[in-house]
Short mmCIF file of C-alpha atoms in Angstrom, two decimals:
data_model
loop_
_atom_site.label_atom_id
_atom_site.label_comp_id
_atom_site.label_asym_id
_atom_site.label_seq_id
_atom_site.Cartn_x
_atom_site.Cartn_y
_atom_site.Cartn_z
CA UNK O 13 77.00 147.44 126.14
CA UNK O 14 73.42 148.06 127.12
CA UNK O 15 73.06 150.16 124.08
CA UNK O 16 74.63 147.82 121.62
CA UNK O 17 71.81 145.83 120.02
CA UNK O 18 73.74 143.59 118.07
CA UNK O 19 75.64 142.43 121.29
CA UNK O 20 72.47 141.89 123.08
CA UNK O 21 70.90 139.78 120.37
CA UNK O 22 74.08 137.68 120.24
CA UNK O 23 74.33 137.30 123.97
CA UNK O 24 70.48 136.19 123.92
CA UNK O 25 71.11 133.70 121.18
CA UNK O 26 74.09 132.26 122.98
CA UNK O 27 72.15 132.02 126.31
CA UNK O 28 69.18 130.13 124.57
CA UNK O 29 71.74 127.78 122.86
CA UNK O 30 73.40 127.02 126.06
CA UNK O 31 70.06 126.43 128.04
CA UNK O 32 68.26 124.62 125.13
CA UNK O 33 71.02 122.51 123.42
CA UNK O 34 74.35 122.84 125.05
CA UNK O 35 75.64 122.74 121.52
CA UNK O 36 76.01 125.62 119.02
CA UNK O 37 77.97 126.62 115.87
CA UNK O 38 80.65 129.53 115.92
CA UNK O 39 81.19 131.48 112.64
CA UNK O 40 82.97 134.71 111.99
CA UNK O 41 85.51 133.64 114.43
CA UNK O 42 88.54 134.95 112.48
CA UNK O 43 90.55 131.68 112.26
CA UNK O 44 91.47 131.24 108.43
CA UNK O 45 89.51 128.41 106.79
CA UNK O 46 92.76 127.54 105.10
CA UNK O 47 94.36 126.78 108.63
CA UNK O 48 91.16 124.73 109.70
CA UNK O 49 91.43 122.60 106.56
CA UNK O 50 95.26 122.13 107.03
CA UNK O 51 94.90 121.20 110.57
CA UNK O 52 92.76 118.37 109.42
CA UNK O 53 94.98 117.56 106.39
CA UNK O 54 98.16 117.01 108.63
CA UNK O 55 96.07 114.88 111.10
CA UNK O 56 94.81 112.61 108.26
CA UNK O 57 98.46 112.47 106.66
CA UNK O 58 99.67 111.45 110.29
CA UNK O 59 97.11 108.65 110.60
CA UNK O 60 97.83 107.31 107.26
CA UNK O 61 101.40 106.55 108.32
CA UNK O 62 102.20 102.84 109.10
CA UNK O 63 101.57 101.85 112.70
CA UNK O 64 105.10 101.53 113.65
CA UNK O 65 105.86 105.21 112.60
CA UNK O 66 102.96 106.31 114.49
CA UNK O 67 103.87 104.55 117.60
CA UNK O 68 107.17 106.44 117.84
CA UNK O 69 105.33 109.08 119.76
CA UNK O 70 103.17 106.44 121.75
CA UNK O 71 101.19 107.71 124.65
CA UNK O 72 102.01 106.22 127.95
CA UNK O 73 101.88 107.10 131.65
CA UNK O 74 105.61 108.09 131.46
CA UNK O 75 104.81 110.68 128.73
CA UNK O 76 102.31 112.41 130.96
CA UNK O 77 99.55 110.86 128.75
CA UNK O 78 100.58 112.79 125.86
CA UNK O 79 101.01 111.16 122.42
CA UNK O 80 99.42 108.71 120.07
CA UNK O 81 96.98 105.90 121.09
CA UNK O 82 96.27 103.32 118.59
CA UNK O 83 92.88 101.84 117.66
CA UNK O 84 91.48 100.05 120.69
CA UNK O 85 93.37 101.90 123.59
CA UNK O 86 90.78 104.63 124.08
CA UNK O 87 87.66 103.83 126.35
CA UNK O 88 84.75 105.70 127.22
CA UNK O 89 82.78 104.63 130.46
CA UNK O 90 84.64 101.23 130.29
CA UNK O 91 83.84 100.46 126.52
CA UNK O 92 86.36 100.49 123.82
CA UNK O 93 86.10 103.28 121.21
CA UNK O 94 86.88 102.66 117.50
CA UNK O 95 89.34 105.52 117.02
CA UNK O 96 93.07 106.47 117.04
CA UNK O 97 94.18 109.80 118.44
CA UNK O 98 96.88 112.00 119.63
CA UNK O 99 96.71 113.93 122.89
CA UNK O 100 98.28 117.25 123.69
CA UNK O 101 98.00 119.40 126.68
CA UNK O 102 98.95 122.68 127.87
CA UNK O 103 102.58 122.83 129.37
CA UNK O 104 102.75 122.11 133.06
CA UNK O 105 105.79 123.17 134.81
CA UNK O 106 107.46 120.24 136.73
CA UNK O 107 106.29 120.30 140.37
CA UNK O 108 103.84 123.28 139.81
CA UNK O 109 100.71 121.34 141.07
CA UNK O 110 102.47 118.79 143.21
CA UNK O 111 101.26 115.09 143.05
CA UNK O 112 98.10 115.96 141.04
CA UNK O 113 99.99 117.86 138.15
CA UNK O 114 102.64 115.14 137.87
CA UNK O 115 100.39 112.77 135.94
CA UNK O 116 100.26 115.23 133.07
CA UNK O 117 103.75 116.67 133.26
CA UNK O 118 106.14 116.47 130.32
CA UNK O 119 106.45 117.97 126.74
CA UNK O 120 103.86 117.26 124.05
CA UNK O 121 105.05 114.54 121.56
CA UNK O 122 105.12 115.79 118.01
CA UNK O 123 105.62 113.54 114.95
CA UNK O 124 108.62 114.22 112.40
CA UNK O 125 106.01 113.96 109.68
CA UNK O 126 104.30 115.99 108.47
CA UNK O 127 107.31 118.31 108.86
CA UNK O 128 104.88 121.32 109.79
CA UNK O 129 102.90 119.36 112.39
CA UNK O 130 104.30 120.89 115.71
CA UNK O 131 104.35 124.49 114.46
CA UNK O 132 100.89 124.47 112.88
CA UNK O 133 99.30 122.82 115.97
CA UNK O 134 101.00 125.06 118.44
CA UNK O 135 99.80 128.16 116.44
CA UNK O 136 96.33 126.56 116.07
CA UNK O 137 96.01 125.91 119.85
CA UNK O 138 97.07 129.47 120.66
CA UNK O 139 94.54 130.89 118.36
CA UNK O 140 91.76 128.64 119.71
CA UNK O 141 92.71 129.52 123.22
CA UNK O 142 92.11 133.16 122.44
CA UNK O 143 88.67 132.44 120.49
CA UNK O 144 87.45 130.32 123.54
CA UNK O 145 88.29 133.19 125.90
CA UNK O 146 85.94 135.58 123.80
CA UNK O 147 83.26 132.93 123.75
CA UNK O 148 83.51 132.64 127.47
CA UNK O 149 83.21 136.34 127.83
CA UNK O 150 79.87 136.05 125.85
CA UNK O 151 78.68 133.26 128.08
CA UNK O 152 79.57 135.21 131.26
CA UNK O 153 77.25 138.17 129.79
CA UNK O 154 74.69 135.63 128.87
CA UNK O 155 74.58 134.56 132.58
CA UNK O 156 74.37 138.22 133.70
CA UNK O 157 77.77 138.46 134.92
CA UNK O 158 80.58 140.85 134.04
CA UNK O 159 82.32 139.81 130.81
CA UNK O 160 85.48 139.08 132.85
CA UNK O 161 83.83 136.64 135.29
CA UNK O 162 85.77 133.64 134.10
CA UNK O 163 89.12 135.52 134.49
CA UNK O 164 91.25 135.55 137.55
CA UNK O 165 91.08 132.38 139.67
CA UNK O 166 88.59 130.60 137.54
CA UNK O 167 90.17 130.69 134.01
CA UNK O 168 92.64 133.54 133.98
CA UNK O 169 95.38 131.03 133.44
CA UNK O 170 93.21 128.34 131.56
CA UNK O 171 94.39 124.80 131.03
CA UNK O 172 93.64 123.48 127.32
CA UNK O 173 93.62 119.90 125.95
CA UNK O 174 93.85 119.25 122.09
CA UNK O 175 92.72 115.84 120.76
CA UNK O 176 93.35 114.88 117.08
CA UNK O 177 91.05 111.88 116.30
CA UNK O 178 90.83 109.53 113.48
CA UNK O 179 87.68 107.32 113.00
CA UNK O 180 88.44 104.51 110.64
CA UNK O 181 85.61 102.81 108.33
CA UNK O 182 84.22 99.72 109.86
CA UNK O 183 84.78 97.60 106.85
CA UNK O 184 88.47 98.21 107.04
CA UNK O 185 88.88 96.82 110.66
CA UNK O 186 89.12 93.27 111.55
CA UNK O 187 85.79 92.06 112.86
CA UNK O 188 87.29 91.16 116.29
CA UNK O 189 88.43 94.72 116.70
CA UNK O 190 85.29 96.55 115.71
CA UNK O 191 83.18 98.49 118.22
CA UNK O 192 79.72 100.05 117.97
CA UNK O 193 80.83 103.64 118.37
CA UNK O 194 83.77 105.95 117.29
CA UNK O 195 83.22 107.37 120.85
CA UNK O 196 80.81 106.46 123.29
CA UNK O 197 78.15 108.63 125.09
CA UNK O 198 79.78 111.32 127.27
CA UNK O 199 80.07 114.95 128.32
CA UNK O 200 83.15 117.02 128.25
CA UNK O 201 85.05 117.84 131.33
CA UNK O 202 85.86 121.67 131.25
CA UNK O 203 84.15 124.77 130.25
CA UNK O 204 84.01 124.76 126.43
CA UNK O 205 84.97 122.53 123.58
CA UNK O 206 85.56 123.51 119.92
CA UNK O 207 85.35 120.79 117.24
CA UNK O 208 86.96 121.01 113.73
CA UNK O 209 85.39 118.22 112.01
CA UNK O 210 85.37 117.09 108.18
CA UNK O 211 83.05 119.05 106.20
CA UNK O 212 81.32 116.29 104.46
CA UNK O 213 80.91 113.40 106.95
CA UNK O 214 78.06 113.33 109.58
CA UNK O 215 79.19 111.44 112.60
CA UNK O 216 78.90 113.51 115.69
CA UNK O 217 75.43 113.13 117.44
CA UNK O 218 73.84 115.13 120.12
CA UNK O 219 71.04 114.13 122.44
CA UNK O 220 68.41 116.76 122.43
CA UNK O 221 65.99 117.81 125.34
CA UNK O 222 63.35 115.10 124.08
CA UNK O 223 65.98 112.49 124.40
CA UNK O 224 66.44 112.11 120.58
CA UNK O 225 69.83 111.76 119.01
CA UNK O 226 70.36 114.24 116.19
CA UNK O 227 73.39 114.86 113.95
CA UNK O 228 75.65 117.86 114.45
CA UNK O 229 76.02 118.38 110.60
CA UNK O 230 79.22 119.83 109.56
CA UNK O 231 79.00 123.58 108.31
CA UNK O 232 82.09 124.67 106.59
CA UNK O 233 84.05 127.41 108.11
CA UNK O 234 82.40 126.87 111.65
CA UNK O 235 83.44 125.24 114.71
CA UNK O 236 80.90 123.10 116.46
CA UNK O 237 81.05 124.21 120.30
CA UNK O 238 79.61 122.56 123.33
CA UNK O 239 79.80 123.26 126.93
CA UNK O 240 81.24 121.00 129.62
CA UNK O 241 80.98 119.92 133.07
CA UNK O 242 82.78 122.72 134.87
CA UNK O 243 80.18 125.34 133.39
CA UNK O 244 77.44 123.23 134.87
CA UNK O 245 78.86 123.53 138.36
CA UNK O 246 79.86 127.20 138.03
CA UNK O 247 76.32 128.09 136.82
CA UNK O 248 74.63 125.96 139.29
CA UNK O 249 72.96 123.99 136.63
CA UNK O 250 71.65 126.98 134.60
CA UNK O 251 73.73 125.47 131.78
CA UNK O 252 74.13 121.84 131.40
CA UNK O 253 76.50 119.80 129.08
CA UNK O 254 74.78 117.68 126.59
CA UNK O 255 75.52 113.98 126.00
CA UNK O 256 77.10 113.35 122.82
CA UNK O 257 78.63 110.38 120.86
CA UNK O 258 80.30 109.61 117.52
CA UNK O 259 79.25 107.01 114.84
CA UNK O 260 81.28 106.86 111.56
CA UNK O 261 78.89 105.20 109.23
CA UNK O 262 80.54 106.74 106.06
CA UNK O 263 82.60 104.81 103.77
CA UNK O 264 85.58 107.18 104.44
CA UNK O 265 87.94 107.64 107.24
CA UNK O 266 86.92 110.67 109.38
CA UNK O 267 89.15 113.31 111.09
CA UNK O 268 87.96 115.52 114.01
CA UNK O 269 90.22 117.92 116.03
CA UNK O 270 88.67 118.86 119.24
CA UNK O 271 89.94 121.69 121.44
CA UNK O 272 88.95 121.71 125.24
CA UNK O 273 89.13 124.96 126.95
CA UNK O 274 89.29 124.53 130.71
CA UNK O 275 89.35 126.49 134.01
CA UNK O 276 92.73 126.96 135.73
CA UNK O 277 94.09 123.56 136.56
CA UNK O 278 94.13 124.12 140.20
CA UNK O 279 90.81 126.11 140.32
CA UNK O 280 88.17 125.21 142.70
CA UNK O 281 85.06 125.46 140.72
CA UNK O 282 81.85 126.09 142.64
CA UNK O 283 78.44 127.82 141.90
CA UNK O 284 78.96 131.47 141.44
CA UNK O 285 77.26 133.92 143.82
CA UNK O 286 75.09 135.46 141.04
CA UNK O 287 74.17 132.04 139.71
CA UNK O 288 73.06 130.96 143.19
CA UNK O 289 70.92 134.04 143.44
CA UNK O 290 69.13 132.84 140.14
CA UNK O 291 68.56 129.38 141.25
CA UNK O 292 67.03 129.81 144.72
CA UNK O 293 70.18 130.51 146.62
CA UNK O 294 71.09 126.81 147.23
CA UNK O 295 74.22 125.20 145.80
CA UNK O 296 73.18 122.05 143.74
CA UNK O 297 76.94 121.25 143.49
CA UNK O 298 79.95 120.75 145.58
CA UNK O 299 83.31 122.38 144.91
CA UNK O 300 85.33 120.61 142.29
CA UNK O 301 88.96 121.07 141.85
CA UNK O 302 89.27 120.96 138.01
CA UNK O 303 92.89 119.12 137.87
CA UNK O 304 91.43 116.30 140.12
CA UNK O 305 88.42 115.86 137.86
CA UNK O 306 90.46 115.76 134.76
CA UNK O 307 93.19 113.45 136.10
CA UNK O 308 90.51 111.06 137.21
CA UNK O 309 89.12 111.00 133.86
CA UNK O 310 92.31 110.54 132.20
CA UNK O 311 93.52 107.72 134.33
CA UNK O 312 90.43 105.80 133.42
CA UNK O 313 90.45 106.66 129.58
CA UNK O 314 93.04 104.13 128.23
CA UNK O 315 93.81 100.38 127.91
CA UNK O 316 97.48 100.60 127.75
#
């Protein structure tokens, strides 16, 4: 690889993006643009259904926090978000992770309409899992590690989380149900997030190093990517997740489909040895069991 100039340039670009922004766009990823658009289309068609139809797959603690949540049920840091969504997770075998895993056990809940929803989204999640693994190989190289550094006990059996989100137009919502943001200020929980957003609505905002909020403008055919909390711990702070939020100030309903690529559910994530060597030899973070981190967040994400 040392003689591959194109690879070295790409790895250098990825390293700079992770250090300076925490956000970047990915193109040339091999996912058909027609599929990317179709995923947004079926999501929009589902959210267009009457509320009683959408609530047939309602998210509750008994569904493993999988399914549909209506407007006003999702919260970020204690504040209600103006969004509706469907949450899907990688399958967890009953009892596999003991008391920790039981919170998210159970099958994903798929609607009967659109009829191709389940097959399309399962295929899409599989493709994005493979794409995310490739990007993480690039991130490993950018940190100076072997390309397979995130395999094995770290993310050899990666957990994933798919969130289909609809952001309504403020004027269409009764005033007493309106909130300031579609999604409040936050960082993501895992290693990497890939966002499939509407091509013509600017709503996702990222805080840069100067503390300014800038728009992550849609670029057709790309995914907007950002790094998460687990990569911050693993890299001992070399890479840090960037705060972001969503405002839908357009006059149209906005759809966004976020794919979260995580470490193994039961992985104990701690600063990697070669990252310690680059940061003075002292761990800045304690070990975090990813599943505990996720479940703690999930249990505080909803008003049900």
